[in-house]
C-alpha positions as CSV (number, residue, x, y, z in Angstrom):
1,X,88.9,0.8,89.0
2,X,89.3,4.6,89.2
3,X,89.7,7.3,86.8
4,X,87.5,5.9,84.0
5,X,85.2,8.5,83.3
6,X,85.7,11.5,81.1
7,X,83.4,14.4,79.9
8,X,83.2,15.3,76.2
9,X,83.2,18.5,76.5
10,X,81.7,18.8,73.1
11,X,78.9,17.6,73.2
12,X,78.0,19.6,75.8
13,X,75.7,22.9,76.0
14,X,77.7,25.8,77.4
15,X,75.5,25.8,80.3
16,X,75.9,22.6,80.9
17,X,79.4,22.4,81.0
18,X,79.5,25.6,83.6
19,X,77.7,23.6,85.8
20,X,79.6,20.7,85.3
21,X,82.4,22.7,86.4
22,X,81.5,24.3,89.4
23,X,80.4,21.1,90.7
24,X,84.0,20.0,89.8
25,X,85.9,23.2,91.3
26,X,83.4,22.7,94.7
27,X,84.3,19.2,95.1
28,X,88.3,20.4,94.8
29,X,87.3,23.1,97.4
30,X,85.6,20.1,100.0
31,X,88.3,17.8,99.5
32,X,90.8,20.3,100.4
33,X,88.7,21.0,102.9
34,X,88.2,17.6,104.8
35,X,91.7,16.1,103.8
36,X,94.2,18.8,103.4
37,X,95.3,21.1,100.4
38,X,97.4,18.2,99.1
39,X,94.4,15.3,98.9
40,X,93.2,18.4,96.0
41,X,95.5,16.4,93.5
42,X,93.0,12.9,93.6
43,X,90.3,14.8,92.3
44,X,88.7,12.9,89.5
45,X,85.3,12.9,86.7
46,X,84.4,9.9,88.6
47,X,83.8,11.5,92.0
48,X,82.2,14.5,90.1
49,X,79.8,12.2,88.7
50,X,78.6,10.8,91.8
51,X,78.7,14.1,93.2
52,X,76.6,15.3,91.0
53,X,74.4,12.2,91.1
54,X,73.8,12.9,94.9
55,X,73.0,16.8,94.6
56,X,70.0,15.8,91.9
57,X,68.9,13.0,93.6
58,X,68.2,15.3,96.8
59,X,67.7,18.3,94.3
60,X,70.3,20.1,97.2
61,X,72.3,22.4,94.5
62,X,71.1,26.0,95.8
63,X,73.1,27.9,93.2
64,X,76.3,29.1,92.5
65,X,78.7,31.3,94.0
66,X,82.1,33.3,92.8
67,X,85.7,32.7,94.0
68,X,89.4,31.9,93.3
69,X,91.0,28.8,92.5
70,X,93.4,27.3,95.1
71,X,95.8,26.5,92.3
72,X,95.3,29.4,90.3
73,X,94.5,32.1,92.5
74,X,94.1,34.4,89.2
75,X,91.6,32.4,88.1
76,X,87.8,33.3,89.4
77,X,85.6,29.7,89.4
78,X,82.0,29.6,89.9
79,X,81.2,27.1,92.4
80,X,77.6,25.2,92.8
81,X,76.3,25.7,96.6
82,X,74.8,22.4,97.9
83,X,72.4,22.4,101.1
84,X,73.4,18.5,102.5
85,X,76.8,16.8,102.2
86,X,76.7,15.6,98.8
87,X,80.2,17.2,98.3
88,X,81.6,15.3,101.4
89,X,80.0,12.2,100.8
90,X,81.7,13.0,96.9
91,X,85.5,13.8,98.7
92,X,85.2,10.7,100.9
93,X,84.8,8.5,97.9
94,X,87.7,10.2,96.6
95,X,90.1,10.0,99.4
96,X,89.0,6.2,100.0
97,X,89.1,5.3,96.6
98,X,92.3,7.1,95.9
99,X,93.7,4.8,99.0
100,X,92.7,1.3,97.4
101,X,94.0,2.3,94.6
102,X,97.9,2.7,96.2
103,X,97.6,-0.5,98.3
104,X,96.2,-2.0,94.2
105,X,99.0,-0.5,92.8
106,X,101.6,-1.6,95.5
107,X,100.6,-5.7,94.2
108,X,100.8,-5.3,90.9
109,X,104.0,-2.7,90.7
110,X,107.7,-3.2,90.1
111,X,110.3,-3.1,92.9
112,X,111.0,0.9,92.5
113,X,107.2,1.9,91.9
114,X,106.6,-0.2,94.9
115,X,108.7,1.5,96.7
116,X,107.4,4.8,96.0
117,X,103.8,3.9,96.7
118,X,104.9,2.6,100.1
119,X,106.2,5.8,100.9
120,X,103.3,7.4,99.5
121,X,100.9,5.1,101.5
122,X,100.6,6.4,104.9
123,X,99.8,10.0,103.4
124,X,96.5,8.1,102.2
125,X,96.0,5.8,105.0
126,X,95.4,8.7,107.6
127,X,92.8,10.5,105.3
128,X,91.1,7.1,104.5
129,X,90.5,6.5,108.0
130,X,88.9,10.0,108.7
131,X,86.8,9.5,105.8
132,X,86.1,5.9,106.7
133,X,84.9,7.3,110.3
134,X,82.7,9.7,108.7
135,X,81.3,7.5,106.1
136,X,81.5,4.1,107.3
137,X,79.3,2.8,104.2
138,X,81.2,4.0,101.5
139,X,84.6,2.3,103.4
140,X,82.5,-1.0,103.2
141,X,81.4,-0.9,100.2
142,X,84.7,-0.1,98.5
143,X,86.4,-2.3,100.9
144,X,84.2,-5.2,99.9
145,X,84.6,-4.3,95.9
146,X,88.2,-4.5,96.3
147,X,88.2,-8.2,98.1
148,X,86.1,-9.5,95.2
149,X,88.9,-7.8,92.3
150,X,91.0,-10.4,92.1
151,X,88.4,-13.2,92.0
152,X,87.0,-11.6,89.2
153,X,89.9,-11.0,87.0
């Protein structure tokens, strides 16, 4: 459901990967942004990719910019500017996708995994609902997906 995709990081150009990794380090820098330091951990390819789907639909990547990593603050980043809200749109998907994924994983879990994803729940649940509230249509659409999973299996 979430966490499929992966770069191959070889058969990339330099450039290319540079980019792809700004995108990457912005998206860690909205999420913590939106949803707390914390939400920084759900960060995935898959919400890059959309990310990055969004900022070349709208062509809204202005460029690039220097800073520090949250994680590493040794480490300098380049992150890619973008002009609309491509990077919250990308952290919303996150935050609501990381969510289904912890009510998922509660069904199908053991007893003790259960238990710790019910702890772990409400930690989710309040940053799915702010990001349900600011992007209703993403909520409904991954909302919807997950009511039709178990038909389909």
């Amino acid at each position: 459901m979430f966490g499929y995709l992966q770069i191959h990081k070889d058969e990339l150009k330099v450039k290319e990967y540079e980019a792809y990794k700004s995108v990457y380090c912005g998206l860690c820098k909205q999420l913590g942004r939106d949803y707390g330091f914390l939400t920084r951990l759900i960060l995935s390819y898959d919400c890059t990719f959309y990310a990055i789907l969004l900022m070349s639909l709208k062509r809204s990547c202005t460029g690039f910019s220097d800073g520090r990593c949250k994680f590493n603050p040794l480490k300098k980043c380049k992150f890619a500017d973008c002009k609309d809200n491509a990077y919250s749109k990308a952290s919303a998907l996150s935050v609501i996708s990381a969510y289904y994924k912890v009510v998922d994983d509660i069904d199908d879990s053991g007893f003790f995994k259960r238990i710790a994803l019910k702890i772990v729940k409400p930690f989710f649940g309040r940053r799915q609902k702010k990001a349900a509230r600011r992007f209703p249509e993403i909520e409904i659409i991954v909302s919807e997906m997950m009511k039709n999973l178990p038909a389909s299996l």
